[in-house]
XYZ file of C-alpha atoms in Angstrom:
636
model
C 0.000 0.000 0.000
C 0.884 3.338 -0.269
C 1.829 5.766 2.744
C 0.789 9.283 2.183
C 2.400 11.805 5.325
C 1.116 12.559 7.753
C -0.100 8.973 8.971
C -0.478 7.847 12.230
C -1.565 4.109 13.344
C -1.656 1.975 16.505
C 0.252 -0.717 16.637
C 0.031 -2.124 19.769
C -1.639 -0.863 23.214
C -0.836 -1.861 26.739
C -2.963 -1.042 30.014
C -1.067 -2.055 33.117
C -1.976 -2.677 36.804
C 0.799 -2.315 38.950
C 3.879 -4.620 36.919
C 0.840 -6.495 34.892
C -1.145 -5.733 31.742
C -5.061 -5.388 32.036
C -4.930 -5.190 28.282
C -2.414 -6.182 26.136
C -3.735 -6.391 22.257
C -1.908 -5.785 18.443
C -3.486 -3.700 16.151
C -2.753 -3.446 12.167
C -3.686 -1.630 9.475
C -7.081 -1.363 8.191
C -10.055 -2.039 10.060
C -10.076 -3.372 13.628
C -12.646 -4.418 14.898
C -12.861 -4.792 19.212
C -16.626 -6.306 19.559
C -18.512 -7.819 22.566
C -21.844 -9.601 23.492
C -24.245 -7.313 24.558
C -22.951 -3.745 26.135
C -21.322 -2.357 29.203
C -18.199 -5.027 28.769
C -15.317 -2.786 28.261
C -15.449 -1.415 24.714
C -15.985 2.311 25.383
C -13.202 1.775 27.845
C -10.721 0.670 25.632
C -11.693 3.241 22.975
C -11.493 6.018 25.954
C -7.656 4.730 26.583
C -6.895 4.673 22.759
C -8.002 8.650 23.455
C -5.622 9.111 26.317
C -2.796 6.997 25.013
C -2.455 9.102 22.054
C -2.674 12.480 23.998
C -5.581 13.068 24.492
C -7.163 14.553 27.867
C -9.725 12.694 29.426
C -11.528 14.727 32.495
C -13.851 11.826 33.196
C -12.339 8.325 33.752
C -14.405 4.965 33.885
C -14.462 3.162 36.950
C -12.301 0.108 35.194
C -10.006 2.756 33.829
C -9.411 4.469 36.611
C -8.237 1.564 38.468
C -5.458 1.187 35.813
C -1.589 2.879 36.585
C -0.537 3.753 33.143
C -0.816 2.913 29.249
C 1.926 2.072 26.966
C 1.287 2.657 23.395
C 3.557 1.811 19.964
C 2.531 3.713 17.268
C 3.565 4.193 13.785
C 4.554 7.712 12.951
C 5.509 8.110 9.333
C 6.933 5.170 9.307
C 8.754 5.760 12.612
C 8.023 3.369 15.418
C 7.619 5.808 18.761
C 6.261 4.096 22.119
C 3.977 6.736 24.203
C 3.532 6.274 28.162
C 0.950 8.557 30.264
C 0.466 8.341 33.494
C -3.574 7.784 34.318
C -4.279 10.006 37.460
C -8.056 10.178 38.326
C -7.560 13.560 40.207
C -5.349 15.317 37.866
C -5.834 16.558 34.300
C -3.311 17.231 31.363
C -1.020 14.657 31.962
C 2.353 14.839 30.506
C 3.832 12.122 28.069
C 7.258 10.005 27.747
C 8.465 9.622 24.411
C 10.570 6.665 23.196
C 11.625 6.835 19.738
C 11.446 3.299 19.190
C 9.335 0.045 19.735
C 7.786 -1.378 22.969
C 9.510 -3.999 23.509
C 12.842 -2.278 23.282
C 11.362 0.843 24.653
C 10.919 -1.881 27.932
C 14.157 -3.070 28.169
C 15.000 0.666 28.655
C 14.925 1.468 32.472
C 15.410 5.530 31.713
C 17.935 5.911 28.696
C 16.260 7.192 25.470
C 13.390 8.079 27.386
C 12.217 11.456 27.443
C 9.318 13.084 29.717
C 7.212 16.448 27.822
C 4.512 18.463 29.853
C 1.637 18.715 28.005
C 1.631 22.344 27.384
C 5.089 23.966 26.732
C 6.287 25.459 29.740
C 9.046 28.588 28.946
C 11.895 26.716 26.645
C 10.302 23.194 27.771
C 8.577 21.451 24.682
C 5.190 19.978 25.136
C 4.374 16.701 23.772
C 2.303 18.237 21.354
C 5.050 19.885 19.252
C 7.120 16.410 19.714
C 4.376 14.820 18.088
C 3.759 17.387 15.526
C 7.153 17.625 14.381
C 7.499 13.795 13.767
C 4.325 13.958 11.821
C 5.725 17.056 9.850
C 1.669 19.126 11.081
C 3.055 23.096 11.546
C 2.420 24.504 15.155
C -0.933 26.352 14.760
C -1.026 29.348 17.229
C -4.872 30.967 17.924
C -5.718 33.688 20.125
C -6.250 31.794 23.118
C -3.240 28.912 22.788
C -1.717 26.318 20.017
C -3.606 23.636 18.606
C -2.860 20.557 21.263
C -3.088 16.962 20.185
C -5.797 16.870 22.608
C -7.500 19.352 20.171
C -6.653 17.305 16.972
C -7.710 14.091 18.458
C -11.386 15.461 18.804
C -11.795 15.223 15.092
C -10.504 11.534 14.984
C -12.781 9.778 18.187
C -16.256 9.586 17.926
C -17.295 8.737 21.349
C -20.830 8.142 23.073
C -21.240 10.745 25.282
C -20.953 13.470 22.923
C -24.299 14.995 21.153
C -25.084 13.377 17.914
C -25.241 16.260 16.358
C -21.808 17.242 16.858
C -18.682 16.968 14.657
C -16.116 17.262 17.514
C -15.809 15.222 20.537
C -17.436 17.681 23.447
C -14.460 19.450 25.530
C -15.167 21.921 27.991
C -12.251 24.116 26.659
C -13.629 24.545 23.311
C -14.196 27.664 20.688
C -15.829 28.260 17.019
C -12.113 30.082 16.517
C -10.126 26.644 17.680
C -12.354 24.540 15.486
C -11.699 25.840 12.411
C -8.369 25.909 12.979
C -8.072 22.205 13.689
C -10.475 21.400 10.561
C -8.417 23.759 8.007
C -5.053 22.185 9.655
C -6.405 18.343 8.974
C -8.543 19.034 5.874
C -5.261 20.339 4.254
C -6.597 23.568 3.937
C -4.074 25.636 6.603
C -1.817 27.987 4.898
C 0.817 27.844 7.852
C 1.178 31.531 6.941
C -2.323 32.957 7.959
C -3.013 32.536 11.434
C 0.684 33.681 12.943
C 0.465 36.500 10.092
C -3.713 37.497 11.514
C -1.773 37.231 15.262
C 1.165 39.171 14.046
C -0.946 41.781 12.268
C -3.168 42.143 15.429
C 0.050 42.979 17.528
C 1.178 45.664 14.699
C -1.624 47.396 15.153
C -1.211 47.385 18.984
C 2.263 49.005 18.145
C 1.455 51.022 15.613
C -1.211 52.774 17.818
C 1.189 52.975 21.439
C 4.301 54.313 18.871
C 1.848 57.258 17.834
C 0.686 57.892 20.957
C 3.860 58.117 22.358
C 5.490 60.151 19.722
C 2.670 62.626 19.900
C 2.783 62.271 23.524
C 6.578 62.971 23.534
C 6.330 66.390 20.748
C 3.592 67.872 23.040
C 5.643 67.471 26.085
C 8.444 68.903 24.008
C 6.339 71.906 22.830
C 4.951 73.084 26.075
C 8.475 73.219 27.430
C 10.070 74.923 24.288
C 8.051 76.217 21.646
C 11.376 77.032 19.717
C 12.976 73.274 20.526
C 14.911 72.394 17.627
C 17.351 69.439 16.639
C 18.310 70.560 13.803
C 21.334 72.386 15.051
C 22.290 70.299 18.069
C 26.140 69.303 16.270
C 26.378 72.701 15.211
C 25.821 74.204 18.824
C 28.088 71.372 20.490
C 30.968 72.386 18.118
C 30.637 75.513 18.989
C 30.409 75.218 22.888
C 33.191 72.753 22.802
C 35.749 75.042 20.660
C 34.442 78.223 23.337
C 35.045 75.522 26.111
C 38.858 74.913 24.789
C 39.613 78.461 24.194
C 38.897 78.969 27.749
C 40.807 76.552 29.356
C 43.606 77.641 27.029
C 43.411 81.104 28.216
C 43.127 80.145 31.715
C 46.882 77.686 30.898
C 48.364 81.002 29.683
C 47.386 83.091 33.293
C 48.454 80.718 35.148
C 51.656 80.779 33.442
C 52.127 84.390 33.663
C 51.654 84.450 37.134
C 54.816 85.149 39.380
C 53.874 84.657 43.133
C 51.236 83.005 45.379
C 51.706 79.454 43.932
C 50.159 76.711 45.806
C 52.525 74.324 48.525
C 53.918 71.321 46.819
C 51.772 69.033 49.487
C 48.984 70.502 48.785
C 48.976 70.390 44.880
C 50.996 66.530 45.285
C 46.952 66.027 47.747
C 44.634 67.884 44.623
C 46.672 65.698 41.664
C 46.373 62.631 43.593
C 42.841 62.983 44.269
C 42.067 63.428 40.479
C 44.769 60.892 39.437
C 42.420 58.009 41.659
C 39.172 58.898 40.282
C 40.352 58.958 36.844
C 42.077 55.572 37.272
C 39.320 54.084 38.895
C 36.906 55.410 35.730
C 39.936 54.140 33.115
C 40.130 50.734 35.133
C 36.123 50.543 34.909
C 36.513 51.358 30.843
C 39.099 48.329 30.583
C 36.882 45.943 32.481
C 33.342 46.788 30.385
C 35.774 46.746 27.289
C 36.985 43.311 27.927
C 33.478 42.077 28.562
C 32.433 43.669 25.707
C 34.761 41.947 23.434
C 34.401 38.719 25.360
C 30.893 39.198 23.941
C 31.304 39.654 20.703
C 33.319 36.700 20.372
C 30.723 34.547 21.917
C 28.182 36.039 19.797
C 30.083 35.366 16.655
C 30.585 31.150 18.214
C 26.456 31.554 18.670
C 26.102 32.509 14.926
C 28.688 29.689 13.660
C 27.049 27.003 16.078
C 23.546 28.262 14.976
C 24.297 27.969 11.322
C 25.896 24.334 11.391
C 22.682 23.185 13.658
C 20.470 24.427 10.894
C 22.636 22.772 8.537
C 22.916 19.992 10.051
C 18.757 19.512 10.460
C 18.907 20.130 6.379
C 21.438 17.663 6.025
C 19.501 15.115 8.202
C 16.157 15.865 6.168
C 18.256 15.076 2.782
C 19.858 12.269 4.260
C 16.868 10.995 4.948
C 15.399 11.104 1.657
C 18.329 9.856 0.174
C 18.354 6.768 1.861
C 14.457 6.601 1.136
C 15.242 7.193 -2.525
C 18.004 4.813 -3.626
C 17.390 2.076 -1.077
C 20.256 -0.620 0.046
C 23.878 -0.484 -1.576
C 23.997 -4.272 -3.371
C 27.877 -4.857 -3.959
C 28.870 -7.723 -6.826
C 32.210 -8.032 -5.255
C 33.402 -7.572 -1.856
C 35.534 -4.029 -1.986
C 38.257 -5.829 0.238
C 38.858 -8.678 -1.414
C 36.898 -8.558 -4.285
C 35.368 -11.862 -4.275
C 32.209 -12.647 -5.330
C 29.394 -11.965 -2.374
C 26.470 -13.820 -2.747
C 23.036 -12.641 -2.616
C 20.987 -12.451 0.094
C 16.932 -14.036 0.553
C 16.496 -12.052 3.253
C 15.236 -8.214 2.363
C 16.433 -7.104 5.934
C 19.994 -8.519 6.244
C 22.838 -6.226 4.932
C 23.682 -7.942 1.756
C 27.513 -7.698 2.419
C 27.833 -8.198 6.244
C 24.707 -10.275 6.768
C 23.858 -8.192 10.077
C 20.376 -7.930 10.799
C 19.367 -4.481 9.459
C 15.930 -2.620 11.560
C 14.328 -0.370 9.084
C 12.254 1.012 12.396
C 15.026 1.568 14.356
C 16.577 3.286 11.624
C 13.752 6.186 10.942
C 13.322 6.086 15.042
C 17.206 7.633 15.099
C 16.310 10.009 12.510
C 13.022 11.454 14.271
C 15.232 11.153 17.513
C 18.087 13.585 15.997
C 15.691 15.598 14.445
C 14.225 16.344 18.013
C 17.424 16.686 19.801
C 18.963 19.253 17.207
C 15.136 21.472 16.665
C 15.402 21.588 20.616
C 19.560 23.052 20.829
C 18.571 24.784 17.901
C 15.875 26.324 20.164
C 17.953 27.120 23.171
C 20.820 28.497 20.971
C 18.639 31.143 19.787
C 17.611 32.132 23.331
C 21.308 32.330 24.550
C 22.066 34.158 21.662
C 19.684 36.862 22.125
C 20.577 37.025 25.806
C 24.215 38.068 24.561
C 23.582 40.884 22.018
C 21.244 42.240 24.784
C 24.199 41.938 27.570
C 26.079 43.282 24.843
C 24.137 46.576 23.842
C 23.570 47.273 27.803
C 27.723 47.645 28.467
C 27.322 49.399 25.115
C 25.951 52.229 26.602
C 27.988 52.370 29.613
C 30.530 52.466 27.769
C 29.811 55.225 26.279
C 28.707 57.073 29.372
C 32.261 56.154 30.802
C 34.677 57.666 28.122
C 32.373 60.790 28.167
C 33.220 61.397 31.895
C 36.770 59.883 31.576
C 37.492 63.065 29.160
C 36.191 65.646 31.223
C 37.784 64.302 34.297
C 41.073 64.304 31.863
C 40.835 67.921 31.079
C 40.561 68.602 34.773
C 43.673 66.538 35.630
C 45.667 68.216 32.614
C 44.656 71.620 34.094
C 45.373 70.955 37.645
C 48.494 69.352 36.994
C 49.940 72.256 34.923
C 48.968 74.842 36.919
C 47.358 74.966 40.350
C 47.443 77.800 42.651
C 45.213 78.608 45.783
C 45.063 82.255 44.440
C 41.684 83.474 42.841
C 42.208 85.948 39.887
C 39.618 87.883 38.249
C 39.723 86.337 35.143
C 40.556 82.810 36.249
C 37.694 82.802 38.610
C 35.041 84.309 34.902
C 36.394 81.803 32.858
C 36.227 78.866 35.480
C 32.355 79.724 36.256
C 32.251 80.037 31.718
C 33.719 76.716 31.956
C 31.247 75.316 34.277
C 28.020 76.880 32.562
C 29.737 75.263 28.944
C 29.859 71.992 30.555
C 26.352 72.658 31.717
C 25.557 73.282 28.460
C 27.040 69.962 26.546
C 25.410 68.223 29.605
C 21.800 69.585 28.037
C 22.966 69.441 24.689
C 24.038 65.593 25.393
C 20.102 65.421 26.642
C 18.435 67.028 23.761
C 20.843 64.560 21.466
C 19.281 61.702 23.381
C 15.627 63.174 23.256
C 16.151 63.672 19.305
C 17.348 60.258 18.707
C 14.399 59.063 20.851
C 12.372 61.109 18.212
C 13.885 59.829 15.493
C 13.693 56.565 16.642
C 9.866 56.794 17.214
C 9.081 58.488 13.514
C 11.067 55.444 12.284
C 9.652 53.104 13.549
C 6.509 54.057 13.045
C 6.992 54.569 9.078
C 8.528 51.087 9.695
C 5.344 49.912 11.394
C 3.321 51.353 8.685
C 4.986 49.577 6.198
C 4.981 46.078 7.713
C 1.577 46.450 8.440
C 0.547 47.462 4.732
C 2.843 44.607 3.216
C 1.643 41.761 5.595
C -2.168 43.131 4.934
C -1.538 42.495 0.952
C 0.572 39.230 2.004
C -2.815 38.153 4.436
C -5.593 39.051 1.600
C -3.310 36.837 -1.041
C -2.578 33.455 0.945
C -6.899 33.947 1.487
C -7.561 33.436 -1.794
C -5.431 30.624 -2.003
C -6.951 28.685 1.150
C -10.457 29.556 -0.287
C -9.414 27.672 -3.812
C -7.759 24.978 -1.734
C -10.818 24.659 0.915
C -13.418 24.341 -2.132
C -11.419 21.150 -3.725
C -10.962 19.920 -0.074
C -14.521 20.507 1.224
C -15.842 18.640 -2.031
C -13.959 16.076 -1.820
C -15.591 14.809 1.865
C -19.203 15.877 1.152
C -19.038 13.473 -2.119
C -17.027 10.937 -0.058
C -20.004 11.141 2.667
C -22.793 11.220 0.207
C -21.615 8.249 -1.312
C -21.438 6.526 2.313
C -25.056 7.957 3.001
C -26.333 6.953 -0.015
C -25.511 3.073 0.995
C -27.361 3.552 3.956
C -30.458 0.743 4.419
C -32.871 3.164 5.783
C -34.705 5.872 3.519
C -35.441 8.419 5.953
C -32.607 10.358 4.295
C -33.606 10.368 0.798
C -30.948 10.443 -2.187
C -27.970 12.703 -0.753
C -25.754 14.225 -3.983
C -22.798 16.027 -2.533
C -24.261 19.242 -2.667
C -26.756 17.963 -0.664
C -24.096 17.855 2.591
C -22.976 20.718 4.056
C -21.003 21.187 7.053
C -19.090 23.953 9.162
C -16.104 23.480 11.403
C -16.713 26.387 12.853
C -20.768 25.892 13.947
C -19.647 22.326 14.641
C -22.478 20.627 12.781
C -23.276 18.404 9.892
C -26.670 19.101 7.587
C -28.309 17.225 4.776
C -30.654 17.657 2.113
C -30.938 21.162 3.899
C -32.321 19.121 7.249
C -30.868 18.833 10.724
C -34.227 17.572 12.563
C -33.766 13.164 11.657
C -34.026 10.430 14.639
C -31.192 10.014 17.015
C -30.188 6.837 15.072
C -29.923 8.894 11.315
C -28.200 11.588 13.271
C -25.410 8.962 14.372
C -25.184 7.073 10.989
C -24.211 10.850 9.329
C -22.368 11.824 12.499
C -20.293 8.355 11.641
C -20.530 8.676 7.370
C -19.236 12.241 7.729
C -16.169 11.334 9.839
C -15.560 8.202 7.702
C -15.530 10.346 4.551
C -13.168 12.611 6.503
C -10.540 9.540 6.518
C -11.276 8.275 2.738
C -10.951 11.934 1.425
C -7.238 11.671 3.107
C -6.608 8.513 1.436
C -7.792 10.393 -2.072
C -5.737 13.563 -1.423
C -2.699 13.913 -0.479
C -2.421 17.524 0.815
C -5.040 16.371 3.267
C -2.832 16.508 6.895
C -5.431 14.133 8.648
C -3.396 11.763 9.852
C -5.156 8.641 7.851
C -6.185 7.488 11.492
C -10.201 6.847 12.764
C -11.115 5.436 16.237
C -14.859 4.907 16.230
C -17.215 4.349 19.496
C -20.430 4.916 18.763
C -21.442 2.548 15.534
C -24.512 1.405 17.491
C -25.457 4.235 19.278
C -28.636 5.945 19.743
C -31.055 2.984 19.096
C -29.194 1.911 15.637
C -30.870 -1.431 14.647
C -28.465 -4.593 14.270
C -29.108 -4.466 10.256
C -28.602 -0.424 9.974
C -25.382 -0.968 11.823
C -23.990 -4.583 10.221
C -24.630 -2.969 7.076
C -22.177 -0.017 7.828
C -19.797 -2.257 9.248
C -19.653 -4.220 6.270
C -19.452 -0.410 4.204
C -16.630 0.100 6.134
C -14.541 -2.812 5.807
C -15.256 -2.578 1.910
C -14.408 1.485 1.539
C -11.357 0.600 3.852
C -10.374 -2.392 1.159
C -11.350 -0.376 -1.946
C -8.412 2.194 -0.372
C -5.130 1.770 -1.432
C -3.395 4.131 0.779
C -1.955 2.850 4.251
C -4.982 4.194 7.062
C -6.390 2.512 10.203
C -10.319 2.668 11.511
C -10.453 1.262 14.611
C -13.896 1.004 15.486
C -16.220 -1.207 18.205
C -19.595 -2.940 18.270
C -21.608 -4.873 20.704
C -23.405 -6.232 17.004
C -20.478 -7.544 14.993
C -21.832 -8.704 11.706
C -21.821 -12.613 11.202
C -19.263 -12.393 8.261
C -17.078 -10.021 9.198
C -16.526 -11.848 13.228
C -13.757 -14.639 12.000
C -12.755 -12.130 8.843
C -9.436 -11.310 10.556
C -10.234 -7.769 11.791
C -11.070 -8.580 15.227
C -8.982 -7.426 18.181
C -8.463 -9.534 20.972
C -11.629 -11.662 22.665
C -15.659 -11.124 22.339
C -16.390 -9.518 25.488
C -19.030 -11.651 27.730
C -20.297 -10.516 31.044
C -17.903 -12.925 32.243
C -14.941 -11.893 30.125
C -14.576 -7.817 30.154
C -11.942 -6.318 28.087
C -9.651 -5.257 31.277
C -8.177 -8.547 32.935
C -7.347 -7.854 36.665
């Protein structure tokens, strides 16, 4: 058969007590069929573990369940074998999952290595299960307004269980939202453009900025008005060029009185005390210039190692993804001669033995190690980026200081020039006009220095803004464009389940429904509903056999199309429910198992019955025992 991606399918399921297994059963692909005498032996309680085994969150546990410790599940994930453990805690909710990236029984001859533990929402740089699973299957992470799409979430569109209304297309979660819906129906219908929902979200937050970047630069000009009318930046390198040249004139004119004068001059102690004083502090500020320096260039240098390691991780995830498909592509290396001694080598019977060596080759194991290195580098490729950012932020902060540092490093400079030179206790005229100049100059480059800073701010604001403006414009054409395309998409996609599901209805034993073409069905993700022939108002039975037709058409449109990202998996509860009579629901039973062989694309329906239909009970597509009253599905 063929294997269209994303696929997902159960391959074996274990419920344990303690050390021992309550259940222990193999499924395959296909149909499977887990059937019983009569009702209330176990079957909704298997179906409800398939649920939570898979990652989905149960808030409601069965009495049998409940008294279970755990399930171990091997599934089949793109060809990759991965074994899933949860925890089953009657008191607790959202239960987080260990991953193995290979089969069960290897998986249990692992105490702790290879294992790894995800929450089941990501927690800061913690992954959740959720994008784990999502990655292996190759689904994008699909952010909404109120969190990402959980497997939880995607799972309601693939279990039809009892206790949710007929009329309903999802299973019933308390957490649930028309918004959330859609999402998960566009993602598995194929018709999510990866692009629109973080570009909506992204827009949204543009707009937020947008708006609090005008009303601060607004904000900031009034301020700036009702202070000084005349404020202008235009002129601010102008004006310090000129205060600085006035400021070195003076001190130059206050060198040459000093020189001039002939009496009065200062002790030797006491100018040795004044030097000294000025010597320390500028030291201290030169010593604090060498130390943000060298962690400033200590910086750089690990930001420049953050790039190089970042690049070779991405690399190497490209190089994984094309090794990958390489060795899907061309297969096994056959050799006619052995390269060392070049002697014949004789073929091989056996299409998993290395045809040189004759070791046992594991094509599992093989794609498990890829979907394992594929985790391990997405993850450091993750936390890279975070450390990375951490050090050009680090870096721009001693940035600034060190820019505040050298500024007061050469005033203190001049000083100690001056003082040095010339010092003397005695208080001329002149000296003592241009001292009190020099001190309103520096007063001045100190404002000047401020105004600088308030016109960059300014600047900055007006940029970003037109910056703003323009993202916002671009990503609005981007948004209206990648629309158009989903809405072409969704109309193929949409068509292709309401002819798969009149086709199903129209097999149907009962004529309550009438003859159902395909524009005949109509459904919304978004109301959560399914509507025929213009008609919502049929029995409780006909409302279950559509509720089941629907979802079934959902799984053969996947196996028709392959840009549908439903993962080719169906795990069915309810095939009786709702007063269905034993020939209404043997004769979709037997609709199933022939859609399901008429498919030539690797899927798996799982579904149960307390009516099993005489021909298809020894057909091979049972699982595990009839249930009696005597004999329920858990074994304690």
């Amino acid at each position: 058969m063929i294997r269209f991606d994303p696929i997902l399918t159960l391959n074996r399921l274990v419920v344990e007590k303690g050390q021992a297994a309550a259940y222990d059963e193999k499924f395959k692909l296909g149909i499977n069929m887990i059937r019983s005498e009569g009702n209330s032996r176990g079957k909704s309680t298997i179906a409800d573990l398939i649920f939570f085994a898979l990652g989905g969150d149960l808030t409601s546990w069965k009495d049998e369940a409940g008294k279970c410790d755990r399930t171990l599940a091997e599934v089949q994930i793109n060809g990759s074998p991965l074994t899933l453990k949860r925890e089953i805690a009657l008191s607790t909710t959202q239960q987080p999952m260990w991953i193995f990236f290979g089969p069960l029984e290897q998986a249990r001859n692992s105490a702790t290595e290879g294992w790894q533990k995800f929450g089941y929402r990501r927690a800061g740089e913690r992954e959740s299960f959720t994008q784990v699973l999502f990655r292996t299957l190759g689904l994008p992470e699909v952010p909404s307004e109120e969190s990402n799409i959980t497997a939880h979430q995607v799972l309601r569109l693939m279990y039809v269980d009892q206790m949710t209304p007929v009329n309903r297309i999802f299973r019933l979660d308390q957490n649930d939202s028309p918004q959330r819906r859609q999402a998960v129906g566009d993602l598995l219908c194929g018709v999510f453009d990866e692009r629109i929902y973080p570009g909506q979200i992204r827009l949204r937050q543009l707009d937020r900025e947008y708006a609090a970047s005008s009303l601060q630069l607004s904000g900031l000009l009034k301020v700036l008005r009702s202070v000084d009318e005349s404020m202008d930046f235009s002129d601010l390198l102008s004006r310090a060029q000129s205060v600085e040249a006035e400021r070195g004139n003076s001190l130059e004119e206050i060198e040459r009185l000093r020189t001039e004068k002939h009496s009065d001059s200062a002790s030797s102690s006491e100018k040795s005390a004044v030097i000294a004083t000025l010597k320390r502090d500028l030291d201290r500020i030169s010593d604090e210039i060498n130390l943000r320096q060298s962690e400033l260039d200590r910086l750089k240098f690990a930001i420049e190692d953050g790039r190089l390691l970042l690049v070779e991780i991405e690399r190497s995830i490209t190089q994984l993804r094309q090794s990958q498909r390489t060795g899907q592509a061309f297969g096994p290396i056959h050799f006619s001669f052995c390269p060392s001694c070049f002697t014949p080598v004789a073929e091989s019977s056996d299409a998993h033995t290395c045809h040189l060596c004759k070791t046992h080759i594991d094509p599992d194991q093989e794609r498990s190690r890829y979907a394992r290195m594929q985790n391990e580098l997405e993850v450091q490729l993750k936390e890279s980026n975070a450390l990375q950012m951490q050090r050009q932020k680090d870096a721009e902060e001693i940035g600034d200081r060190l820019h505040k540092l050298h500024r007061m490093r050469t005033i203190m400079s001049d000083e100690y020039r001056s003082t040095a030179k010339h010092y003397s206790t005695e208080s001329e005229a002149r000296i003592e006009l241009l001292t009190r100049r020099i001190g309103f100059l520096d007063r001045e480059l100190i404002d000047i220095e401020r105004e600088r800073k308030v016109a960059a701010e300014v600047a900055q604001l007006s940029s970003d803004k037109e910056k703003l403006n323009s993202e916002i414009t671009a990503l609005r054409e981007n948004i209206n464009e990648w629309i158009k395309l989903k809405q072409r998409r969704e109309t193929s996609a949409y068509q292709s389940i309401s002819r798969a599901t009149a086709e199903i209805l129209n097999k149907d034993t009962a004529n309550d429904i009438g003859l159902v073409h395909p524009d005949g069905v109509y459904y919304n993700f978004t109301e959560d509903r399914v509507e025929i022939n213009g008609k919502s108002g049929y029995s409780a039975s006909t409302l279950t056999l559509i509720r089941n037709a629907f979802h079934l058409a959902l799984l053969v449109a996947s196996c028709r199309d392959k840009q549908f990202n439903y993962p080719r998996f169906l795990l069915l509860d309810n095939v009786e429910d709702k007063g269905m009579t034993p020939d209404r629901s043997k004769n979709f039973q037997r609709l199933m198992v022939a859609l399901s062989q008429s498919l030539d694309y690797e899927h798996q329906i799982i579904f149960t019955t307390s009516m099993p239909d005489e021909g298809l009970d020894d057909s091979g597509i049972s699982v595990g025992e009839k249930y009696t009253e005597r004999n329920l599905s858990l074994k304690f």
